[in-house]
């Protein structure tokens, strides 16, 4: 599985830790930055290219980290076709993929511990979309809304 990962300065440390652990588990990781800690960087500069890569299927799933995770989630969801969720627990990570086909995990580098973030990340990556009819129906409604308003 090819995983994209991105962060601003608020998620820099957590992103680096998650990236290292993903590499240790033999995941292919595409790092969208930031390469160096810069307290003046902006999360959209890294999260939007990550979200585009998910939508264009050059990566399978994405992980976006900023200080709270909120900004990264907002930015990712601006890209047509992304289904990003700000997650703080394993249940939501699993259900977000199984029920809602979530393709980008958003985390807050300043609000969640490293071990909890790692468990959530593993859960997110192990989960698969259930393809249950009611879940497909709901996703279709979202898809139709996106296409109506955003083409």
Coordinates of N, CA and C in Angstrom, one line a residue:
X1 N 0.9 -1.2 0.0 CA 0.0 0.0 0.0 C 0.9 1.2 0.0
X2 N 0.6 2.2 -0.8 CA 1.3 3.4 -1.0 C 0.6 4.5 -0.2
X3 N 1.3 5.0 0.8 CA 0.8 6.0 1.8 C 1.4 7.4 1.6
X4 N 0.6 8.4 1.5 CA 1.1 9.8 1.4 C 1.0 10.3 2.8
X5 N 2.0 11.2 3.2 CA 2.0 11.8 4.5 C 2.4 13.3 4.4
X6 N 1.8 14.2 5.1 CA 2.1 15.6 5.0 C 1.8 16.2 6.4
X7 N 2.6 17.3 6.6 CA 2.3 18.1 7.8 C 2.9 19.5 7.7
X8 N 2.4 20.4 8.6 CA 3.0 21.7 8.7 C 3.9 21.6 10.0
X9 N 4.3 22.7 10.5 CA 5.2 22.7 11.7 C 4.5 22.1 12.9
X10 N 3.2 22.3 13.0 CA 2.4 21.8 14.2 C 2.4 20.2 14.2
X11 N 2.5 19.6 13.1 CA 2.5 18.2 13.0 C 3.8 17.5 12.6
X12 N 4.9 18.4 12.5 CA 6.2 17.9 12.0 C 6.7 16.7 12.7
X13 N 6.8 16.8 14.0 CA 7.4 15.8 14.8 C 6.6 14.5 14.8
X14 N 5.2 14.6 14.9 CA 4.4 13.4 14.8 C 4.5 12.8 13.4
X15 N 4.5 13.6 12.4 CA 4.6 13.1 11.0 C 5.9 12.3 10.8
X16 N 7.0 12.8 11.3 CA 8.2 12.1 11.2 C 8.2 10.8 11.9
X17 N 7.6 10.7 13.1 CA 7.5 9.5 13.8 C 6.7 8.4 13.0
X18 N 5.5 8.9 12.6 CA 4.6 8.0 11.8 C 5.3 7.5 10.5
X19 N 5.9 8.4 9.9 CA 6.6 8.0 8.6 C 7.7 6.9 8.9
X20 N 8.5 7.1 9.9 CA 9.5 6.1 10.3 C 8.9 4.8 10.6
X21 N 7.8 4.7 11.3 CA 7.2 3.5 11.7 C 6.5 2.8 10.5
X22 N 6.0 3.6 9.6 CA 5.4 3.1 8.4 C 6.5 2.4 7.5
X23 N 7.6 3.1 7.4 CA 8.7 2.5 6.6 C 9.2 1.2 7.2
X24 N 9.3 1.2 8.6 CA 9.7 -0.1 9.2 C 8.8 -1.2 8.9
X25 N 7.5 -0.9 8.7 CA 6.5 -2.0 8.4 C 6.4 -2.2 6.8
X26 N 7.4 -1.7 6.1 CA 7.5 -1.9 4.7 C 6.4 -1.2 3.8
X27 N 5.8 -0.2 4.3 CA 4.9 0.6 3.5 C 5.7 1.5 2.6
X28 N 5.2 1.7 1.4 CA 5.8 2.7 0.5 C 5.2 4.1 1.0
X29 N 6.1 5.0 1.3 CA 5.6 6.3 1.9 C 6.1 7.4 1.0
X30 N 5.1 8.2 0.6 CA 5.4 9.4 -0.2 C 5.2 10.6 0.8
X31 N 6.3 11.4 1.0 CA 6.3 12.5 1.9 C 6.1 13.8 1.2
X32 N 5.0 14.4 1.5 CA 4.6 15.7 0.8 C 5.1 16.9 1.6
X33 N 5.9 16.7 2.6 CA 6.5 17.8 3.4 C 5.8 18.1 4.6
X34 N 6.4 18.9 5.3 CA 7.5 19.8 5.1 C 8.8 19.1 5.4
X35 N 9.8 19.3 4.6 CA 11.1 18.6 4.8 C 11.8 19.1 6.0
X36 N 11.7 20.4 6.3 CA 12.4 21.0 7.5 C 11.4 21.7 8.4
X37 N 11.6 21.7 9.6 CA 10.8 22.4 10.6 C 10.8 23.9 10.2
X38 N 9.6 24.5 10.0 CA 9.6 25.9 9.7 C 8.3 26.5 10.4
X39 N 8.4 27.2 11.5 CA 7.3 27.7 12.2 C 6.4 28.7 11.4
X40 N 6.8 29.1 10.2 CA 6.0 30.0 9.4 C 5.4 29.3 8.2
X41 N 5.4 27.9 8.1 CA 4.8 27.3 7.0 C 3.3 27.2 7.2
X42 N 2.6 26.8 6.1 CA 1.2 26.7 6.1 C 0.7 25.4 5.6
X43 N -0.2 24.7 6.4 CA -0.6 23.4 6.1 C -1.2 23.2 4.7
X44 N -1.9 24.2 4.1 CA -2.5 23.9 2.8 C -1.4 23.6 1.7
X45 N -0.2 24.1 1.9 CA 0.9 23.9 1.0 C 1.3 22.4 0.9
X46 N 1.0 21.7 1.9 CA 1.4 20.2 2.0 C 0.2 19.3 1.9
X47 N -0.9 19.7 2.5 CA -2.1 18.9 2.6 C -2.8 18.8 1.2
X48 N -2.9 19.9 0.5 CA -3.6 20.0 -0.7 C -2.9 19.1 -1.8
X49 N -1.6 19.1 -1.9 CA -1.0 18.2 -2.9 C -1.2 16.7 -2.4
X50 N -1.2 16.4 -1.1 CA -1.5 15.1 -0.6 C -2.9 14.7 -1.0
X51 N -3.9 15.5 -0.8 CA -5.3 15.2 -1.2 C -5.4 15.0 -2.7
X52 N -4.7 15.8 -3.5 CA -4.8 15.6 -4.9 C -4.2 14.3 -5.3
X53 N -3.1 13.9 -4.7 CA -2.5 12.6 -5.0 C -3.5 11.4 -4.6
X54 N -4.2 11.6 -3.5 CA -5.2 10.5 -3.2 C -6.3 10.5 -4.3
X55 N -6.8 11.6 -4.6 CA -7.9 11.6 -5.7 C -7.4 11.1 -7.0
X56 N -6.2 11.5 -7.4 CA -5.6 11.0 -8.6 C -5.1 9.6 -8.6
X57 N -5.2 9.0 -7.4 CA -4.8 7.6 -7.1 C -3.3 7.3 -7.4
X58 N -2.5 8.3 -7.2 CA -1.0 8.1 -7.2 C -0.6 7.5 -5.9
X59 N -1.4 7.7 -4.8 CA -1.2 7.1 -3.5 C -2.5 6.4 -3.1
X60 N -2.5 5.4 -2.3 CA -3.7 4.7 -1.9 C -4.5 5.5 -0.8
X61 N -3.8 6.0 0.2 CA -4.4 6.7 1.3 C -3.4 7.8 1.8
X62 N -4.0 8.7 2.5 CA -3.2 9.8 3.0 C -3.3 10.0 4.5
X63 N -2.3 10.6 5.1 CA -2.2 11.0 6.5 C -1.8 12.4 6.5
X64 N -2.6 13.3 7.1 CA -2.3 14.7 7.2 C -2.3 15.1 8.7
X65 N -1.2 15.8 9.1 CA -1.0 16.2 10.5 C -0.7 17.7 10.5
X66 N -1.5 18.4 11.3 CA -1.2 19.8 11.7 C -1.3 19.9 13.2
X67 N -1.3 21.1 13.7 CA -1.3 21.2 15.2 C -2.5 20.6 15.8
X68 N -3.7 20.9 15.4 CA -5.0 20.4 15.9 C -5.6 19.3 15.0
X69 N -5.2 19.2 13.8 CA -5.8 18.3 12.8 C -6.9 19.0 12.1
X70 N -7.5 20.0 12.7 CA -8.7 20.7 12.1 C -8.4 21.3 10.7
X71 N -7.3 22.1 10.7 CA -7.0 22.8 9.4 C -6.7 21.8 8.3
X72 N -5.9 20.8 8.7 CA -5.6 19.8 7.7 C -6.8 19.1 7.1
X73 N -7.8 18.8 8.0 CA -9.0 18.2 7.6 C -9.8 19.1 6.7
X74 N -9.9 20.4 7.1 CA -10.7 21.3 6.2 C -10.0 21.4 4.9
X75 N -8.7 21.6 4.8 CA -8.0 21.7 3.5 C -8.2 20.5 2.7
X76 N -8.0 19.3 3.3 CA -8.1 18.1 2.5 C -9.5 17.9 1.9
X77 N -10.5 18.3 2.7 CA -11.9 18.1 2.2 C -12.3 19.1 1.1
X78 N -11.5 20.1 0.9 CA -11.8 21.0 -0.2 C -11.5 20.4 -1.6
X79 N -10.8 19.3 -1.6 CA -10.4 18.7 -2.9 C -11.5 17.6 -3.2
X80 N -12.1 17.8 -4.3 CA -13.2 17.0 -4.8 C -12.8 15.5 -4.8
X81 N -13.5 14.7 -4.1 CA -13.2 13.3 -4.1 C -12.5 12.8 -2.8
X82 N -12.1 13.7 -2.0 CA -11.5 13.3 -0.7 C -12.5 13.1 0.3
X83 N -12.2 12.2 1.2 CA -13.1 11.9 2.4 C -12.2 11.9 3.6
X84 N -11.8 13.0 4.1 CA -10.9 13.2 5.2 C -11.6 13.3 6.5
X85 N -11.1 12.6 7.5 CA -11.7 12.7 8.9 C -10.6 13.0 9.9
X86 N -11.0 13.9 10.8 CA -10.2 14.2 12.0 C -10.5 13.1 13.0
X87 N -9.5 12.3 13.4 CA -9.8 11.1 14.2 C -8.9 11.1 15.4
X88 N -9.6 10.7 16.6 CA -8.9 10.6 17.8 C -9.0 9.3 18.5
X89 N -9.6 8.3 17.8 CA -9.8 7.0 18.4 C -9.8 5.9 17.3
X90 N -9.5 4.7 17.7 CA -9.5 3.6 16.8 C -10.8 3.2 16.2
X91 N -11.9 3.3 17.0 CA -13.2 3.0 16.5 C -13.6 3.8 15.3
X92 N -13.3 5.1 15.5 CA -13.7 6.1 14.4 C -12.8 5.9 13.2
X93 N -11.5 5.5 13.4 CA -10.6 5.2 12.3 C -11.1 4.0 11.5
X94 N -11.5 3.0 12.2 CA -12.0 1.8 11.5 C -13.4 2.1 10.8
X95 N -14.3 2.6 11.6 CA -15.6 2.9 11.0 C -15.6 3.9 9.9
X96 N -14.7 4.9 10.0 CA -14.6 5.9 8.9 C -14.2 5.3 7.6
X97 N -13.4 4.3 7.6 CA -13.1 3.6 6.4 C -14.2 2.6 6.0
X98 N -14.6 1.7 6.9 CA -15.6 0.7 6.6 C -16.9 1.3 6.2
X99 N -17.4 2.3 6.8 CA -18.7 2.9 6.5 C -18.7 4.0 5.5
X100 N -17.6 4.9 5.6 CA -17.6 6.1 4.8 C -16.5 6.2 3.8
X101 N -15.7 5.1 3.6 CA -14.6 5.0 2.7 C -13.7 6.2 2.8
X102 N -13.4 6.5 4.1 CA -12.4 7.6 4.4 C -11.1 7.3 3.8
X103 N -10.5 8.3 3.1 CA -9.2 8.0 2.4 C -8.1 8.9 2.9
X104 N -8.4 9.8 3.8 CA -7.3 10.6 4.4 C -7.6 10.7 5.9
X105 N -6.6 10.3 6.7 CA -6.6 10.4 8.1 C -6.0 11.7 8.5
X106 N -6.7 12.5 9.4 CA -6.1 13.7 9.9 C -5.9 13.6 11.4
X107 N -4.8 14.1 11.8 CA -4.4 14.0 13.2 C -3.8 15.3 13.7
X108 N -4.0 15.6 15.0 CA -3.5 16.8 15.6 C -2.2 16.5 16.3
X109 N -1.1 17.0 15.8 CA 0.2 16.8 16.4 C 0.4 17.3 17.8
X110 N -0.5 18.3 18.2 CA -0.4 18.9 19.5 C -1.5 18.5 20.4
X111 N -2.3 17.5 20.0 CA -3.4 17.1 20.8 C -3.5 15.6 21.1
X112 N -2.7 14.9 20.4 CA -2.8 13.4 20.5 C -1.3 12.9 20.8
X113 N -1.2 11.9 21.6 CA 0.0 11.3 21.9 C 0.5 10.4 20.7
X114 N 1.8 10.2 20.7 CA 2.4 9.5 19.6 C 1.9 8.0 19.5
X115 N 1.8 7.4 20.7 CA 1.3 6.0 20.6 C -0.1 5.8 20.2
X116 N -1.0 6.7 20.7 CA -2.4 6.7 20.3 C -2.5 7.0 18.8
X117 N -1.7 8.0 18.3 CA -1.7 8.3 16.8 C -1.2 7.1 16.0
X118 N -0.2 6.3 16.5 CA 0.2 5.2 15.8 C -0.8 4.1 15.8
X119 N -1.5 3.8 16.9 CA -2.6 2.8 16.9 C -3.7 3.2 15.9
X120 N -4.1 4.5 15.9 CA -5.1 5.0 15.0 C -4.7 4.8 13.6
X121 N -3.4 5.1 13.3 CA -2.9 5.0 11.9 C -2.9 3.5 11.5
X122 N -2.5 2.6 12.3 CA -2.5 1.2 11.9 C -4.0 0.7 11.7
X123 N -4.9 1.2 12.5 CA -6.3 0.8 12.4 C -6.8 1.3 11.0
X124 N -6.5 2.6 10.7 CA -7.0 3.2 9.5 C -6.4 2.4 8.3
X125 N -5.2 2.0 8.3 CA -4.6 1.4 7.2 C -5.1 -0.1 7.0
X126 N -5.5 -0.7 8.1 CA -5.9 -2.1 8.0 C -7.4 -2.2 7.6
X127 N -8.2 -1.1 7.8 CA -9.6 -1.2 7.5 C -9.8 -1.1 6.0
X128 N -11.0 -1.7 5.6 CA -11.4 -1.7 4.2 C -12.9 -1.3 4.1
X129 N -13.2 -0.6 3.0 CA -14.6 -0.2 2.8 C -15.5 -1.5 2.7
X130 N -16.6 -1.4 3.4 CA -17.5 -2.6 3.5 C -18.3 -2.9 2.3
X131 N -18.6 -1.9 1.5 CA -19.4 -2.0 0.3 C -20.8 -2.4 0.6
X132 N -21.3 -2.2 1.8 CA -22.7 -2.5 2.2 C -23.5 -1.5 1.4
X133 N -24.7 -1.9 0.9 CA -25.5 -1.1 0.1 C -25.8 0.3 0.7
X134 N -26.2 0.3 2.0 CA -26.5 1.6 2.6 C -25.3 2.6 2.6
X135 N -24.1 2.0 2.8 CA -23.0 2.9 2.8 C -22.7 3.4 1.4
X136 N -22.8 2.5 0.4 CA -22.7 3.0 -1.0 C -23.7 4.0 -1.4
X137 N -24.9 3.8 -0.9 CA -26.0 4.8 -1.2 C -25.6 6.2 -0.6
X138 N -25.1 6.2 0.6 CA -24.8 7.5 1.3 C -23.6 8.1 0.5
X139 N -22.6 7.4 0.2 CA -21.5 7.9 -0.6 C -22.0 8.5 -1.9
X140 N -22.9 7.8 -2.6 CA -23.4 8.3 -3.8 C -24.1 9.6 -3.7
X141 N -24.8 9.8 -2.6 CA -25.5 11.1 -2.3 C -24.4 12.2 -2.2
X142 N -23.4 11.9 -1.5 CA -22.3 12.9 -1.4 C -21.7 13.2 -2.7
X143 N -21.4 12.1 -3.5 CA -20.8 12.3 -4.8 C -21.7 13.1 -5.7
X144 N -23.0 12.9 -5.7 CA -24.0 13.7 -6.5 C -24.0 15.1 -6.1
X145 N -23.9 15.4 -4.8 CA -23.8 16.8 -4.3 C -22.6 17.4 -4.8
X146 N -21.4 16.8 -4.6 CA -20.2 17.3 -5.1 C -20.2 17.7 -6.6
X147 N -20.7 16.7 -7.4 CA -20.8 17.0 -8.8 C -21.8 18.1 -9.2
X148 N -22.8 18.2 -8.5 CA -23.8 19.3 -8.7 C -23.2 20.6 -8.5
X149 N -22.5 20.8 -7.4 CA -22.0 22.1 -7.0 C -20.6 22.4 -7.5
X150 N -19.8 21.3 -7.7 CA -18.4 21.6 -8.1 C -18.0 21.0 -9.4
X151 N -19.0 20.3 -10.1 CA -18.7 19.8 -11.4 C -17.8 18.6 -11.3

